[in-house]
mmCIF file of C-alpha atoms in Angstrom:
data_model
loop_
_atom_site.group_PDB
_atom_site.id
_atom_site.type_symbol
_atom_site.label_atom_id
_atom_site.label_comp_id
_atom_site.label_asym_id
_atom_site.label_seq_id
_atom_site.Cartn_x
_atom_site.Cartn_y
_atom_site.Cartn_z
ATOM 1 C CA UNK P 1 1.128 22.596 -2.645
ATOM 2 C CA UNK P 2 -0.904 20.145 -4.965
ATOM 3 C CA UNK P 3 0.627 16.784 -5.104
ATOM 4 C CA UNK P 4 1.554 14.714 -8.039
ATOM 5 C CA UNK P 5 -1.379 13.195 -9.875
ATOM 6 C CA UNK P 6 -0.601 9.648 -9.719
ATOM 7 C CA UNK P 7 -0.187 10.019 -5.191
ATOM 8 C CA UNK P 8 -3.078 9.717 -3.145
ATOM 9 C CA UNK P 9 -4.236 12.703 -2.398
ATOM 10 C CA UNK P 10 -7.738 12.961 -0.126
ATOM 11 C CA UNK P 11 -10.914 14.182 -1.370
ATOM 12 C CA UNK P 12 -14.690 15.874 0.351
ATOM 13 C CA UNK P 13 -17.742 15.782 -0.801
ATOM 14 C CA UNK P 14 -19.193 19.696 -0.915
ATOM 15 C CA UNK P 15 -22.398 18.098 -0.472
ATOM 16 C CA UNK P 16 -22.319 15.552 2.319
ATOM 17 C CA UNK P 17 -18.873 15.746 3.893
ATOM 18 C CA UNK P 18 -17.829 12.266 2.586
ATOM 19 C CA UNK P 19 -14.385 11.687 2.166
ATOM 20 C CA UNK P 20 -12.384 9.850 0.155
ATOM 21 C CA UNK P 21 -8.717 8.363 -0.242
ATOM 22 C CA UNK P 22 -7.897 7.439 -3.829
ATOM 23 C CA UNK P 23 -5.068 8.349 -6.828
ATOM 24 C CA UNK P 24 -8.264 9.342 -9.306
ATOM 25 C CA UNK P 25 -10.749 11.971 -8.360
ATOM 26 C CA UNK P 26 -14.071 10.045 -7.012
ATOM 27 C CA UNK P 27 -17.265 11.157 -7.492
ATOM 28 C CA UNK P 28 -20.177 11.379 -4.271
ATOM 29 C CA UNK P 29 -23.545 12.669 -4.457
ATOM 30 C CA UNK P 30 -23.306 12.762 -8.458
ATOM 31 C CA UNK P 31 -20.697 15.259 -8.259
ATOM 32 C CA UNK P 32 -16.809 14.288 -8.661
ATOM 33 C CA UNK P 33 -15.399 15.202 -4.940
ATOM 34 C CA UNK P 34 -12.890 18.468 -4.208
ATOM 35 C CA UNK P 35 -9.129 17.514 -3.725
ATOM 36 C CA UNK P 36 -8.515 18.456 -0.066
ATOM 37 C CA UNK P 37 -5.335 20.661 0.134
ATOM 38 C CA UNK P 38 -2.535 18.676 2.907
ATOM 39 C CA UNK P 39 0.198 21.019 2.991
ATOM 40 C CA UNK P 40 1.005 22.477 6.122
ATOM 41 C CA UNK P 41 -0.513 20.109 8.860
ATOM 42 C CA UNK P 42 -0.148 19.728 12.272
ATOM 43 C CA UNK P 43 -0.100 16.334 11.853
ATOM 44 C CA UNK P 44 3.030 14.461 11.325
ATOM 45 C CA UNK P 45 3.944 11.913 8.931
ATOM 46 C CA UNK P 46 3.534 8.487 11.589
ATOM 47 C CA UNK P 47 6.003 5.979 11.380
ATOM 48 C CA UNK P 48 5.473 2.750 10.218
ATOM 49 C CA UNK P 49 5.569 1.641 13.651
ATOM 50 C CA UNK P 50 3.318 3.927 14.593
ATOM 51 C CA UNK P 51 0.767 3.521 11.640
ATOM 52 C CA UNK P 52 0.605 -0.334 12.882
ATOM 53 C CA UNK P 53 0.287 -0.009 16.625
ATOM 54 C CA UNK P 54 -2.674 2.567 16.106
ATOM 55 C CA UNK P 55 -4.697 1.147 13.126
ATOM 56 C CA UNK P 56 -3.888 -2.495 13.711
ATOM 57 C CA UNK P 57 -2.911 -2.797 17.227
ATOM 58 C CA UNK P 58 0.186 -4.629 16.334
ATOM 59 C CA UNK P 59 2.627 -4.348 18.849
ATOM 60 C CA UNK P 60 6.623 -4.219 17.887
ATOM 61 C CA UNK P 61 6.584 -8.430 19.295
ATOM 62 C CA UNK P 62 3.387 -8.835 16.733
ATOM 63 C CA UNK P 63 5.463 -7.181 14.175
ATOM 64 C CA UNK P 64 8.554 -9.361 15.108
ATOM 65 C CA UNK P 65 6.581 -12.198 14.613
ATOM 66 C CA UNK P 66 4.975 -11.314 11.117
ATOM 67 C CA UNK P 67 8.546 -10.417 9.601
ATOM 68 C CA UNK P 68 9.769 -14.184 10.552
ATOM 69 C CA UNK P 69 6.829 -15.444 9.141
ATOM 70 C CA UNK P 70 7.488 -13.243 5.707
ATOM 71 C CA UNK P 71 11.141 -14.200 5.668
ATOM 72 C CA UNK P 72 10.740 -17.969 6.936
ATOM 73 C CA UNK P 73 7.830 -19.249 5.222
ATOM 74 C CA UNK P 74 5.840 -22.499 6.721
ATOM 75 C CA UNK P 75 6.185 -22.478 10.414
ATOM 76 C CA UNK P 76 4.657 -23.488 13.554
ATOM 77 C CA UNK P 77 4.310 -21.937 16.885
ATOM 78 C CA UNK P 78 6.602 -24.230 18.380
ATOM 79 C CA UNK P 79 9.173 -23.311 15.637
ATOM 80 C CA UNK P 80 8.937 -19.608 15.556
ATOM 81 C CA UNK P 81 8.647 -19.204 19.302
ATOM 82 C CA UNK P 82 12.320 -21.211 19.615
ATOM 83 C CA UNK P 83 13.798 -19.043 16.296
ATOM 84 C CA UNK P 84 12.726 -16.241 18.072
ATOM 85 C CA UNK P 85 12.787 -16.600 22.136
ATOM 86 C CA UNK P 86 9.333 -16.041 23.006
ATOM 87 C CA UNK P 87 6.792 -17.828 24.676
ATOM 88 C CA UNK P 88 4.613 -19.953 22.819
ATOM 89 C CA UNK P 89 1.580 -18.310 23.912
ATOM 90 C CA UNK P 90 2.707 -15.045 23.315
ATOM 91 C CA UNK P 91 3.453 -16.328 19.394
ATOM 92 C CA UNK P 92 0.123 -18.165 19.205
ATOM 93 C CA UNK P 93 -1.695 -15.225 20.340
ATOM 94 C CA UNK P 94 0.028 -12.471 17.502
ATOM 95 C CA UNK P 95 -0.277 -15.256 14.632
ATOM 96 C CA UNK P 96 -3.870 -15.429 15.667
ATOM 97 C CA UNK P 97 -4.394 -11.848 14.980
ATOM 98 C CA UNK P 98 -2.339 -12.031 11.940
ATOM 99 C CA UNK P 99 -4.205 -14.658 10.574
ATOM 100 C CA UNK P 100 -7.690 -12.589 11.084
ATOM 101 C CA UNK P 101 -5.815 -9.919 8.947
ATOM 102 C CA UNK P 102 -4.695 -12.139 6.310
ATOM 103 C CA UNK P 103 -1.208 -11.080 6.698
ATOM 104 C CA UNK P 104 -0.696 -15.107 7.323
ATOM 105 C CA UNK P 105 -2.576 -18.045 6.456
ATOM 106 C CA UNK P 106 -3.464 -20.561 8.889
ATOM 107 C CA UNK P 107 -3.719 -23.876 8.136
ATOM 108 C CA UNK P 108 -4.561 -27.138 9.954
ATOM 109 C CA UNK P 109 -1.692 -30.198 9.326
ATOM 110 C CA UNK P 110 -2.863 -33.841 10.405
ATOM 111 C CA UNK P 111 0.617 -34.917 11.602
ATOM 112 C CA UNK P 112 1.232 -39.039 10.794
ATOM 113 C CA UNK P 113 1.997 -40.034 14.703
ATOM 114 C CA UNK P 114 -1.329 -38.787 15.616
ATOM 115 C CA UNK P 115 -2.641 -35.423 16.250
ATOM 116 C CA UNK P 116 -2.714 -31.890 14.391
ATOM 117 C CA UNK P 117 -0.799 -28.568 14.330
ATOM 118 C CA UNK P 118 -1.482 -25.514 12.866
ATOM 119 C CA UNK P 119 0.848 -24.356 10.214
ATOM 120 C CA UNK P 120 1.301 -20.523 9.262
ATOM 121 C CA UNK P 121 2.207 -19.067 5.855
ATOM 122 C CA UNK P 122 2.550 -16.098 4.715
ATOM 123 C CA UNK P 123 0.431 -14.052 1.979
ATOM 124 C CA UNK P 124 2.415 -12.751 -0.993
ATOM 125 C CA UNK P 125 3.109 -9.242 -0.512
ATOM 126 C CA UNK P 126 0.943 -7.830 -2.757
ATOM 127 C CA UNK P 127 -1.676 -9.501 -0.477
ATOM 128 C CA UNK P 128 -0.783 -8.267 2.826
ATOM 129 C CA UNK P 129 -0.332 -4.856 1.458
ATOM 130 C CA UNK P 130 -3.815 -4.986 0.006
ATOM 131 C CA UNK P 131 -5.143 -6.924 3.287
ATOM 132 C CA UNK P 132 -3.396 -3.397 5.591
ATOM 133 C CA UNK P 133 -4.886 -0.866 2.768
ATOM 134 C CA UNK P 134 -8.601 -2.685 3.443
ATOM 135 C CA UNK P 135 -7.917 -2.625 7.217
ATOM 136 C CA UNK P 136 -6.692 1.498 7.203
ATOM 137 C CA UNK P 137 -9.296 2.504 5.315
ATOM 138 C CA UNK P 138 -12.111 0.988 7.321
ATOM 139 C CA UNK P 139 -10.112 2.360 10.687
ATOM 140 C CA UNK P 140 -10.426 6.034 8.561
ATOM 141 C CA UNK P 141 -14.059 5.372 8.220
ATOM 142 C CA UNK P 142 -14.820 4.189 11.582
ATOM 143 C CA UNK P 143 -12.397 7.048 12.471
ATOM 144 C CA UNK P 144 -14.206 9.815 10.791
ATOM 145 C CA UNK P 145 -17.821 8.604 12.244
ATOM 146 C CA UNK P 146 -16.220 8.850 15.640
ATOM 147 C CA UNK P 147 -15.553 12.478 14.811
ATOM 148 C CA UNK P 148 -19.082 13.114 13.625
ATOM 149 C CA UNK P 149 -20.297 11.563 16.259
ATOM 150 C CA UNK P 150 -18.307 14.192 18.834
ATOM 151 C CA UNK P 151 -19.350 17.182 16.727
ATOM 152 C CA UNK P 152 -22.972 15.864 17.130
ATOM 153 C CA UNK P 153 -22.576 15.792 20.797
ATOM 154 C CA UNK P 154 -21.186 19.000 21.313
ATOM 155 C CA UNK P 155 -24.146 20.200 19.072
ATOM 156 C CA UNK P 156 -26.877 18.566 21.354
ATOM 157 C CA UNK P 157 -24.977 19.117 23.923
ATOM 158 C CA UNK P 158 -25.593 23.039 22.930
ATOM 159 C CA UNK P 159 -29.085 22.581 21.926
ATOM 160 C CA UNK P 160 -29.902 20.604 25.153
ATOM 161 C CA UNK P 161 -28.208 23.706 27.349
ATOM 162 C CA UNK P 162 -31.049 25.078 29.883
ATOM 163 C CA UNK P 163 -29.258 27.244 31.919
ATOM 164 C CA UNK P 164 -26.249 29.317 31.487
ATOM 165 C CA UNK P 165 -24.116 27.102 33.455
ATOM 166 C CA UNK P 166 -20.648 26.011 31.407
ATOM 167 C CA UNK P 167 -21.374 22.948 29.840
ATOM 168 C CA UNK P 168 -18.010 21.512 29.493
ATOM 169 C CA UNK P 169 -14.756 22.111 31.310
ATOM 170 C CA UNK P 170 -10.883 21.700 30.207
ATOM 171 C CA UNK P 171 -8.536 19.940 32.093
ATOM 172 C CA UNK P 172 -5.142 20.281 32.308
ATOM 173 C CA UNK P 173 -2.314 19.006 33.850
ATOM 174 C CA UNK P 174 -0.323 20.474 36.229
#
């Protein structure tokens, strides 16, 4: 099944193995890459959810906390942790991790009585989604070294092999 030309669809490099994620066909190794067939997988389509706790480690309370941010503009921790019941802390922490997204921006206030507090905003969407795209694709490339990096061991692994003793065993639960 060959998807629509303007979806992004996944490519290979014949030559190296790269990959790559795009609506266009790239090229690698001076050669335009081969569209890489997705039809039946035994992969499922992840949820959003999903998609977020695995690539960005955002937890449903992180996720909580960006959507108030998105939907109430300027607010502190003290603000958002009383709108929405949980510690401040807890709030401080996920805005934190936002913020080194770029899903919010943080900002130091001066306030007039004395002191400071930090002030978060959110990006336009447009921003965050571009922001989550950047993130996803480095997890796929950090992903797909991980599995070159097990092939390779298997192969030395192999290589290494001085006896005929199994090299590797299966576990399974019970």
């Amino acid at each position: 099944m060959t998807p629509p030309a303007d979806e992004t669809r996944l490519f290979e490099c014949v030559t190296c193995g790269g990959v790559g994620i795009g609506d266009n066909r790239p090229t690698c190794c001076g050669e335009p890459m081969a569209a890489t067939e997705t039809g039946d997988t035994a992969v499922s389509e992840p949820s959003l959810e999903t998609l977020l706790k695995t690539v960005f480690d955002m937890s449903g309370t992180e996720l909580d906390i960006c959507l108030c941010v998105m939907e109430g503009g300027e607010l502190t921790v003290a603000a958002l942790a009383e709108q929405i019941g949980y510690d401040r802390s807890v709030v401080a922490r996920h805005l934190n991790h936002l913020a080194a997204f770029g899903v919010v921006e943080k900002r130091r206030r001066i306030r007039p009585e004395g002191g400071h507090v930090y002030v978060y905003t959110p990006q336009p969407p447009e921003v965050v989604r571009e922001r989550l795209r950047e993130e996803f694709l480095s997890w796929v490339r950090l992903a797909t070294a991980q599995l070159d990096d097990l092939q390779r061991e298997k192969v030395e692994a192999i290589a290494d092999a001085k006896t005929d003793e199994r090299q590797w065993t299966v576990f399974q639960e019970q």
